[in-house]
Tab-separated table of N, CA and C in Angstrom:
chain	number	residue	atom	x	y	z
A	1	UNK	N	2.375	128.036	120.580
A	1	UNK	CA	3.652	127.382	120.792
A	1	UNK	C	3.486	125.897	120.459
A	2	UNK	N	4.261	125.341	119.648
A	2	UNK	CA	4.430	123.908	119.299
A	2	UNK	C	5.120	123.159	120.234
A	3	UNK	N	5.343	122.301	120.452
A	3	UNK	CA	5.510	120.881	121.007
A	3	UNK	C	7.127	121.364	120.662
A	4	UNK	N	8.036	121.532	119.412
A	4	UNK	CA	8.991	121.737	119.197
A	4	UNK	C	9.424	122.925	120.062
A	5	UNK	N	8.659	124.160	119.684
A	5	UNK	CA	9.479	125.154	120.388
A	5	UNK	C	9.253	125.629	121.879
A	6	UNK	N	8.548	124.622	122.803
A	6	UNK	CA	9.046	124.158	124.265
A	6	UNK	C	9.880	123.232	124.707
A	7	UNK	N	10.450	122.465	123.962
A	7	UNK	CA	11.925	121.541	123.439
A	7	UNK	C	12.605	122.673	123.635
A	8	UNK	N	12.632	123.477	122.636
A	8	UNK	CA	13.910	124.529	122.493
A	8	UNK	C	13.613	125.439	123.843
A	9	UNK	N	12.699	125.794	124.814
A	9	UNK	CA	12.825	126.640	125.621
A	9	UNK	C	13.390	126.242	126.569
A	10	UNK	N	13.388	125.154	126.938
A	10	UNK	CA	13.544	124.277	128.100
A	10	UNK	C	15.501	124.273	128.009
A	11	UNK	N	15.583	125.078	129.371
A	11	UNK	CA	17.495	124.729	129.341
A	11	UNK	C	17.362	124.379	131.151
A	12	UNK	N	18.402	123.048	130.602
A	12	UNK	CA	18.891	122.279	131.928
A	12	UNK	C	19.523	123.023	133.190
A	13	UNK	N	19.135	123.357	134.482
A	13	UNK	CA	20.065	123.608	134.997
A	13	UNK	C	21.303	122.993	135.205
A	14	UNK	N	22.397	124.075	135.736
A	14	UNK	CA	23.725	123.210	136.628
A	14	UNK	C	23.891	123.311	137.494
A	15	UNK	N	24.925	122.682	137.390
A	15	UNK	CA	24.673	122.069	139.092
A	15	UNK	C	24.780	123.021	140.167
A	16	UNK	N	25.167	124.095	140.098
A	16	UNK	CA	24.896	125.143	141.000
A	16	UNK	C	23.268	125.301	141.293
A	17	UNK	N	22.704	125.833	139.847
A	17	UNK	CA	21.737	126.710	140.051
A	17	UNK	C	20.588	125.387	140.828
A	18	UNK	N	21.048	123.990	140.537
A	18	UNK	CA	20.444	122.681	140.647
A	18	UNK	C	20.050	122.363	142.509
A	19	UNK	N	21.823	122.924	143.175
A	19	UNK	CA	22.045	123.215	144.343
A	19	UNK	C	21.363	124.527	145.394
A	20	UNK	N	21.269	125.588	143.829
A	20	UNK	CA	20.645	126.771	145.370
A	20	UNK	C	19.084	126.723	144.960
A	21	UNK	N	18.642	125.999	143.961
A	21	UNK	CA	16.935	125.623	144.383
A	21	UNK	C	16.731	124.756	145.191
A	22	UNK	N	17.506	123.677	145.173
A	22	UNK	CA	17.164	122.850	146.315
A	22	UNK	C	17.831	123.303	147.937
A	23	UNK	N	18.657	124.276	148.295
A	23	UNK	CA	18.720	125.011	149.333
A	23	UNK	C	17.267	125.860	149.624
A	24	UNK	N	16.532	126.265	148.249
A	24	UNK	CA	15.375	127.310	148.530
A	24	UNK	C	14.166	126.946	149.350
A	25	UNK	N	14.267	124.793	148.235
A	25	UNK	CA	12.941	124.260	148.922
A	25	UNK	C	13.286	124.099	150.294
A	26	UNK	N	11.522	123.949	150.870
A	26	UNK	CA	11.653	123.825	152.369
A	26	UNK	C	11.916	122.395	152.655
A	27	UNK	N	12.255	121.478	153.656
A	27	UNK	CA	12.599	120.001	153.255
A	27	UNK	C	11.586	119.772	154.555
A	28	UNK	N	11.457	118.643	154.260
A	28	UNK	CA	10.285	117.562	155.193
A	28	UNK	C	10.563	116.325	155.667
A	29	UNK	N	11.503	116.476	156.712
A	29	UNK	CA	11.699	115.058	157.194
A	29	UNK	C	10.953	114.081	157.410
A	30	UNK	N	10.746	112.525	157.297
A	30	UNK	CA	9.938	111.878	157.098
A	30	UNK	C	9.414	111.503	158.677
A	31	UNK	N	10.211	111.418	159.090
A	31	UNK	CA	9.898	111.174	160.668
A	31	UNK	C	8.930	112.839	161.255
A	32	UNK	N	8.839	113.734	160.651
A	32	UNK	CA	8.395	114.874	161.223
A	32	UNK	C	6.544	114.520	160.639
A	33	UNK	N	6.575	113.886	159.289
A	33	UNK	CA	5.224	113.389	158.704
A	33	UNK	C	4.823	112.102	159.812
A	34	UNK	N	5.393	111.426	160.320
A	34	UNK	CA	5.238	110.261	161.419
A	34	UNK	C	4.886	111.109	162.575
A	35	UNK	N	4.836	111.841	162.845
A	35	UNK	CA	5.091	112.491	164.616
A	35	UNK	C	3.641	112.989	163.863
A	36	UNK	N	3.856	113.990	162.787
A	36	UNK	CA	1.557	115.004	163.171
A	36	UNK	C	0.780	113.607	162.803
A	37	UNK	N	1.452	112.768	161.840
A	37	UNK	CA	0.597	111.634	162.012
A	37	UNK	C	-0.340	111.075	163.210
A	38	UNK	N	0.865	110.544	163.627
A	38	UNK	CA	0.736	110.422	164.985
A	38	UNK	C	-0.069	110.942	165.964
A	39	UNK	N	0.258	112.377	166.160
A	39	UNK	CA	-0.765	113.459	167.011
A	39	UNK	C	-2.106	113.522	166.571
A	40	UNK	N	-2.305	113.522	164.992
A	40	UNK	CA	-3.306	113.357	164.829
A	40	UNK	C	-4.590	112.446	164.597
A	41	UNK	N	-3.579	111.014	164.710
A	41	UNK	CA	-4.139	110.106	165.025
A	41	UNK	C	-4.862	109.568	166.463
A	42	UNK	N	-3.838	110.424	167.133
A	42	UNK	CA	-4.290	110.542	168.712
A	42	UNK	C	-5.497	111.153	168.814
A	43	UNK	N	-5.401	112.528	167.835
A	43	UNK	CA	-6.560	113.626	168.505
A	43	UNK	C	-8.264	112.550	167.922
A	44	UNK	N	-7.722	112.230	166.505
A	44	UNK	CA	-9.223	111.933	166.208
A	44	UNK	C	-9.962	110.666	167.089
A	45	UNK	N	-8.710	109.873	167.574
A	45	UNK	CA	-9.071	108.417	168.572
A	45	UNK	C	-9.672	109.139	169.372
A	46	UNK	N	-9.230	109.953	170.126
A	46	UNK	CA	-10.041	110.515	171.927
A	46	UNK	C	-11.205	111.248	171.180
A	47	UNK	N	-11.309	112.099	170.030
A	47	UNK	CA	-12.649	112.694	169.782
A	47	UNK	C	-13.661	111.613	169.363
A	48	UNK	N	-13.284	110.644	168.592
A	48	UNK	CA	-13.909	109.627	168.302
A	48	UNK	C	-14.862	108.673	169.860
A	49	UNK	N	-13.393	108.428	171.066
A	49	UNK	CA	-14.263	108.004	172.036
A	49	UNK	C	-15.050	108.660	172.945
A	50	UNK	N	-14.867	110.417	172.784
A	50	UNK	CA	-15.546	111.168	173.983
A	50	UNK	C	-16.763	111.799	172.920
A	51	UNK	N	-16.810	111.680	171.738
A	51	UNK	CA	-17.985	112.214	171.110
A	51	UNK	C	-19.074	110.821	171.128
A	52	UNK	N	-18.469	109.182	171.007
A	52	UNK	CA	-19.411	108.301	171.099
A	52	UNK	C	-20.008	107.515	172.076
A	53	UNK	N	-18.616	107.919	173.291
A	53	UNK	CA	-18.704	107.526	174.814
A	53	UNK	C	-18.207	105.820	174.521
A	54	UNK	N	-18.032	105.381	173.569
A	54	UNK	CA	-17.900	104.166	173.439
A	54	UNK	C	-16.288	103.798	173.244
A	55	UNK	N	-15.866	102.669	174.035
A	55	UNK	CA	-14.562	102.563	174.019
A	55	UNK	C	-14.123	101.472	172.522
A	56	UNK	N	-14.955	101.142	172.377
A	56	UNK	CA	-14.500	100.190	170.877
A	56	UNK	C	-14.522	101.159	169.884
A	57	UNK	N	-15.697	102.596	169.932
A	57	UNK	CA	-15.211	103.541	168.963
A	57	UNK	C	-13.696	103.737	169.037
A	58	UNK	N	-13.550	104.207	170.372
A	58	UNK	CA	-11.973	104.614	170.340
A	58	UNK	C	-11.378	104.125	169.903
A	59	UNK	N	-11.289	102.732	169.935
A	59	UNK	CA	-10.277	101.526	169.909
A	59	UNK	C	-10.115	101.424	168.090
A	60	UNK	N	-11.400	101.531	167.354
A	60	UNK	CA	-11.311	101.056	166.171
A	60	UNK	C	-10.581	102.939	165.560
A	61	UNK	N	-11.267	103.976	165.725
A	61	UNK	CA	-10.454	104.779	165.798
A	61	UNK	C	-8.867	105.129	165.453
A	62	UNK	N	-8.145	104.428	166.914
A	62	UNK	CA	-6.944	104.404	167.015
A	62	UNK	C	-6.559	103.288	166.291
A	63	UNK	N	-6.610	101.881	166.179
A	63	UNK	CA	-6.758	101.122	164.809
A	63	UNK	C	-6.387	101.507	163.651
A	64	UNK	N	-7.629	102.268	162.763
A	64	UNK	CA	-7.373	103.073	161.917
A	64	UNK	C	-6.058	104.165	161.863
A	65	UNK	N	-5.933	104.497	162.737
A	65	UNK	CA	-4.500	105.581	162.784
A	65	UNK	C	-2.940	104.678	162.496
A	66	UNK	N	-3.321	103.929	163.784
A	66	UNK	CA	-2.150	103.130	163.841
A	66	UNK	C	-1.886	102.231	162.430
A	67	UNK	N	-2.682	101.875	161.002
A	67	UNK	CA	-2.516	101.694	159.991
A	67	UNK	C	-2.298	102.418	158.899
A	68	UNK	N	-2.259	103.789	160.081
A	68	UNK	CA	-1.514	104.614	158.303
A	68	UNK	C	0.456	105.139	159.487
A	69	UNK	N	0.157	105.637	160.694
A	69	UNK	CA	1.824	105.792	161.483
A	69	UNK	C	2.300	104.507	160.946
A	70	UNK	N	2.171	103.341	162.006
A	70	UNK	CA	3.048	102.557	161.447
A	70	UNK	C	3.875	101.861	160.561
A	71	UNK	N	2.524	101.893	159.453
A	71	UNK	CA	3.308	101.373	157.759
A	71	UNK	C	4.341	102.676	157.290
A	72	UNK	N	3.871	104.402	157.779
A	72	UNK	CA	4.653	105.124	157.701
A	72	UNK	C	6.017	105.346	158.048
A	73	UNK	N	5.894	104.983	159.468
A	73	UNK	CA	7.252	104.484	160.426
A	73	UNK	C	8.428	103.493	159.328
A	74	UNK	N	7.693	102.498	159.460
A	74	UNK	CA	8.257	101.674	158.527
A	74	UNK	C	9.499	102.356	157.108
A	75	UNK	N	8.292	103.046	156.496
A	75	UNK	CA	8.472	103.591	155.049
A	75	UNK	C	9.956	104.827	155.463
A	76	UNK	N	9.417	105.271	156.745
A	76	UNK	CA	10.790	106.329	156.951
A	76	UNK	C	12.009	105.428	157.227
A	77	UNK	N	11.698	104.712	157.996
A	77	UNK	CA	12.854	104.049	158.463
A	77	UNK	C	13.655	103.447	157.071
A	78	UNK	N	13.355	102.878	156.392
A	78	UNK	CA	13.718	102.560	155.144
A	78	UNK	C	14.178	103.530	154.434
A	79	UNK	N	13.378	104.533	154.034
A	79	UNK	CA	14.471	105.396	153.225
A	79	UNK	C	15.052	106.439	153.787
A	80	UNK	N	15.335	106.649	155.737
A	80	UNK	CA	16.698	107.086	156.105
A	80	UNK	C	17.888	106.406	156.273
A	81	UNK	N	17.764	105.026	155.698
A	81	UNK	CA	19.593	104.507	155.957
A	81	UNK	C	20.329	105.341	155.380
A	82	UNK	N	21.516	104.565	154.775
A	82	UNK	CA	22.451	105.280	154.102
A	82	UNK	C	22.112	105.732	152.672
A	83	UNK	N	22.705	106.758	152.032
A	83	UNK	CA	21.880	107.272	150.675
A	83	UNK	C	22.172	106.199	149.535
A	84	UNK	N	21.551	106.313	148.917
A	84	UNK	CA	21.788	105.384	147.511
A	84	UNK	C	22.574	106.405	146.874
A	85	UNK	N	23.420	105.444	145.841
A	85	UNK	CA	24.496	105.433	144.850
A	85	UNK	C	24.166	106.761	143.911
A	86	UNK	N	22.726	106.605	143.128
A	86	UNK	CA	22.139	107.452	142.500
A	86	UNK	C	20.564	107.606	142.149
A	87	UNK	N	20.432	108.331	141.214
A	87	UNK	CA	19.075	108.891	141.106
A	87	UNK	C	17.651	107.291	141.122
A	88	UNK	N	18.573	106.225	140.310
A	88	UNK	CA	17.624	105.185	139.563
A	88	UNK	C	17.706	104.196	141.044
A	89	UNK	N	18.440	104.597	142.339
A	89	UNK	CA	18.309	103.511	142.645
A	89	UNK	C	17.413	104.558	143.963
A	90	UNK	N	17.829	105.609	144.400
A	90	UNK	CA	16.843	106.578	144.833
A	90	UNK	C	15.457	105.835	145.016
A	91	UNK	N	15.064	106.081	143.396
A	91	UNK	CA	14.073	105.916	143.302
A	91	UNK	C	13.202	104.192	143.499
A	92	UNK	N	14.074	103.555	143.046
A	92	UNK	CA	13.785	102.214	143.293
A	92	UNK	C	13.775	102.123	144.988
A	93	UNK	N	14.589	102.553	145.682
A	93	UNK	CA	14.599	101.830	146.718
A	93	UNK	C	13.183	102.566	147.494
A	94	UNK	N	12.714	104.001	147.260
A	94	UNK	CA	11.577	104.847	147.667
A	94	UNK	C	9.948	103.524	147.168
A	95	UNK	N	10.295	103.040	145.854
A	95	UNK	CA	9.358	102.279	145.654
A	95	UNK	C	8.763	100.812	146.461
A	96	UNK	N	10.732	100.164	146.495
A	96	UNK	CA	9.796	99.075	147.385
A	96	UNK	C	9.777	99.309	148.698
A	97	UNK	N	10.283	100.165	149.515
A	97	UNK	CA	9.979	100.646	150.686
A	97	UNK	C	8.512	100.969	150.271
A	98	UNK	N	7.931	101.962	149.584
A	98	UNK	CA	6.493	102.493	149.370
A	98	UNK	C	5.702	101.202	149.214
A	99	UNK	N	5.894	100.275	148.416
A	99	UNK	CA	5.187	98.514	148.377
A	99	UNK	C	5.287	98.059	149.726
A	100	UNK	N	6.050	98.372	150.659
A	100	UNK	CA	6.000	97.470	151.902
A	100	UNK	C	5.189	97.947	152.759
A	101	UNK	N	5.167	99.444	152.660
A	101	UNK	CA	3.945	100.484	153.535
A	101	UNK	C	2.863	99.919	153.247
A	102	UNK	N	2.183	99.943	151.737
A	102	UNK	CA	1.276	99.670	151.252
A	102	UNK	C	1.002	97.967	151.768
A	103	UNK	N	1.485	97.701	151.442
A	103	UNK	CA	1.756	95.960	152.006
A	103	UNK	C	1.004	95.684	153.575
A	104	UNK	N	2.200	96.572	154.404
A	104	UNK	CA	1.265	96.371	155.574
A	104	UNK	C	0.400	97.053	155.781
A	105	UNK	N	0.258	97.941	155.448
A	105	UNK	CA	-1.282	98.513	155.612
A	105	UNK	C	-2.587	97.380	155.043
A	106	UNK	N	-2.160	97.490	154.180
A	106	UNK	CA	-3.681	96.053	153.737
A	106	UNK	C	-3.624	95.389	154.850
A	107	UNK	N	-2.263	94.352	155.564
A	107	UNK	CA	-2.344	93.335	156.231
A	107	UNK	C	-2.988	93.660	157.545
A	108	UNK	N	-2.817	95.242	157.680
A	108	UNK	CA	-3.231	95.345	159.206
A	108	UNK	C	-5.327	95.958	159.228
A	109	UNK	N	-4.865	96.084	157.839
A	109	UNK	CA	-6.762	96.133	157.768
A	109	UNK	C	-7.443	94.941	157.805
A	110	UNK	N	-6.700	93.682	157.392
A	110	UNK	CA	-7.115	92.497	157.183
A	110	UNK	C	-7.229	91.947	158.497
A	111	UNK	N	-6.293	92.736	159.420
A	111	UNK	CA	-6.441	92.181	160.260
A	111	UNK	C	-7.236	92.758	161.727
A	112	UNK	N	-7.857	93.731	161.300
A	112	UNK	CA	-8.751	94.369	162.124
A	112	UNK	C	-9.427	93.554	162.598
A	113	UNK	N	-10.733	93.118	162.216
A	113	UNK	CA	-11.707	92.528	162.903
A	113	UNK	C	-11.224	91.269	164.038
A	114	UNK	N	-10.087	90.786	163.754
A	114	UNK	CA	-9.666	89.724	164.870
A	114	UNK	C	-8.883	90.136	165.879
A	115	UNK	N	-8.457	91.604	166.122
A	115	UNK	CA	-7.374	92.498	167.101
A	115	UNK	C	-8.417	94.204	167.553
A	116	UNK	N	-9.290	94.029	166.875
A	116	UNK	CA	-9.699	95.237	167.685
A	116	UNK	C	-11.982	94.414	168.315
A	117	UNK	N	-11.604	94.171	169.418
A	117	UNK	CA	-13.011	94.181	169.880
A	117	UNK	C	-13.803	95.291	169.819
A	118	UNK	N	-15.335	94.624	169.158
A	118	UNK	CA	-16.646	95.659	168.624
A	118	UNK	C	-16.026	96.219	168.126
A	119	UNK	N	-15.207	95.888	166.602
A	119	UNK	CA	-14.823	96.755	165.504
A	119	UNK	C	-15.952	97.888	165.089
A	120	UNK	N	-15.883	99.030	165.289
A	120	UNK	CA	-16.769	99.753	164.108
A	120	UNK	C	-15.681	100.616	163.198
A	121	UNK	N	-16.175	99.817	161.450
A	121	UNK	CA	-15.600	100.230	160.562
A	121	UNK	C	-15.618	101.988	160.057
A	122	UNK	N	-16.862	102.455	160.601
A	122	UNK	CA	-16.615	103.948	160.160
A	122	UNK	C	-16.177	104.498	161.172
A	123	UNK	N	-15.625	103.812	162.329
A	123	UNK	CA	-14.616	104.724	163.044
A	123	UNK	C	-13.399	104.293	162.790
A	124	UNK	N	-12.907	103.165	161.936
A	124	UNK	CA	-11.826	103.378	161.465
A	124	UNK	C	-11.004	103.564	160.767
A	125	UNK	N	-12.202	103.630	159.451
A	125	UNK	CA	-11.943	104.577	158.025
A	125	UNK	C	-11.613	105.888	158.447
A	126	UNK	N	-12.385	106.343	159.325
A	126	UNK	CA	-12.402	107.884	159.822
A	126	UNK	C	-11.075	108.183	160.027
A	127	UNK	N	-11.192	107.149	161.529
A	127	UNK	CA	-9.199	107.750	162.002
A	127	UNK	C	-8.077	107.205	160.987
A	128	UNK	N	-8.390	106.386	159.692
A	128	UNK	CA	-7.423	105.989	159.076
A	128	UNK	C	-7.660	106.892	157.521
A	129	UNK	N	-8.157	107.600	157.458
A	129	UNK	CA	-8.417	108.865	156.252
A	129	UNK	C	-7.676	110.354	156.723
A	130	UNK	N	-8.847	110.323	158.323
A	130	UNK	CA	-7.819	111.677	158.756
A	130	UNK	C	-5.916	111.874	158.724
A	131	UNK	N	-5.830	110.400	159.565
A	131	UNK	CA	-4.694	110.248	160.014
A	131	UNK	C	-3.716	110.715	158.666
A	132	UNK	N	-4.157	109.339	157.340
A	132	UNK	CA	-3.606	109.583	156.310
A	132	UNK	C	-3.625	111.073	155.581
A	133	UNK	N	-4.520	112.061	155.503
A	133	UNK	CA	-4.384	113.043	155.314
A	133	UNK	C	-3.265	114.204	156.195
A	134	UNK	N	-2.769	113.674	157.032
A	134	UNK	CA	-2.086	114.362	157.963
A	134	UNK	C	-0.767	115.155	157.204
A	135	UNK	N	-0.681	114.391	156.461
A	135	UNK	CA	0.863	115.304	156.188
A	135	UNK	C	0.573	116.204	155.649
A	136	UNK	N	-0.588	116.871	155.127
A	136	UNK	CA	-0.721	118.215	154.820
A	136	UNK	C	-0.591	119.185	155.251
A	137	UNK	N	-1.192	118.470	156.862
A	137	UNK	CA	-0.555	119.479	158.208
A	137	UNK	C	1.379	119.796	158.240
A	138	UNK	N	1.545	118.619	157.905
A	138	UNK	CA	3.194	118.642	158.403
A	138	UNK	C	4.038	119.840	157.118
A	139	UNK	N	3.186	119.811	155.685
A	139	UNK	CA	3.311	120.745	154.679
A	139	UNK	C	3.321	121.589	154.942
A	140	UNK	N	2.294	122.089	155.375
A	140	UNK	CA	1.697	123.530	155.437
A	140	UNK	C	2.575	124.112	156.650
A	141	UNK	N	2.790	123.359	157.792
A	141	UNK	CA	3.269	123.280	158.847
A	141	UNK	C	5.081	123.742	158.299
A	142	UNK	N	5.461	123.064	157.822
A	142	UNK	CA	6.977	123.503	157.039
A	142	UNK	C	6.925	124.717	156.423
A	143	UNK	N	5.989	124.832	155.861
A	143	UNK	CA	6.126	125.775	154.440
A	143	UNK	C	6.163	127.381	155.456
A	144	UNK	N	4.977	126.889	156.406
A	144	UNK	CA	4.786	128.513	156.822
A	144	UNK	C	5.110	129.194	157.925
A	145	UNK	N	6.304	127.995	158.577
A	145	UNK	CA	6.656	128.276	159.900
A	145	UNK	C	8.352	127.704	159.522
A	146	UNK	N	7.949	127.339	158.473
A	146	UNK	CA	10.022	127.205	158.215
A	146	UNK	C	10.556	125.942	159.333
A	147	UNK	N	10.199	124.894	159.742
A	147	UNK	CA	10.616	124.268	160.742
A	147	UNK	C	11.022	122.813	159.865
């Protein structure tokens, strides 16, 4: 198959058929990715302080979490106002909301070592990798329980 004749295969849906795929997908509220965040930012902080006995583990831990929820928080809150006009501004407005997440997240890594006492950094890569991996839970979590 050429480059041309997947051009020609390709037909646009309308707006129906446009409407009952997107009835099919499962949808993912952004605040529902904030909440397992969340939980799971919790779970790895307390495993973090009862596996090291150390409370600055915890602390840097929860640190780490709280820099991927909050810039998240943020990022939802922003793109649940009111809907945009259309597709180009959709997307624009998803971006600099997504720059401001990103934004504070750096600022609040920058600002670790002066807000969390006896920082330890691999406990808060840890809780800030897990945490960030979380919405896979909230995926999988949609996809296979329909919620």
């Amino acid at each position: 198959m050429t480059r041309d004749d997947s051009a020609e295969e390709f037909k646009p849906l309308s707006a129906e058929e446009a409407r009952a795929l997107l009835e099919r997908l499962p949808r993912l509220s952004p605040w529902r990715v904030v909440w397992v965040q969340a939980i799971v930012g919790f779970i790895v902080a307390a495993m973090a302080g009862v596996l090291s006995g150390r409370l600055a583990v915890l602390g840097s831990a929860a640190y780490g979490a709280l820099a991927v929820v909050l810039p998240t928080a943020v990022l939802a809150r922003g793109i649940s106002g009111k809907a945009a006009s259309g597709a180009s501004q959709s997307a624009m407005r998803f971006f600099v909301w997504e720059a401001a997440k990103v934004g504070l997240t750096v600022a609040l890594l920058m600002l670790a070592p002066r807000l969390v006492p006896g920082l330890s950094w691999p406990a808060l890569l840890i809780g800030l990798v897990l945490t960030m991996k979380a919405y896979w839970v909230a995926l999988w979590r949609r996809a296979s329980f329909g919620n």
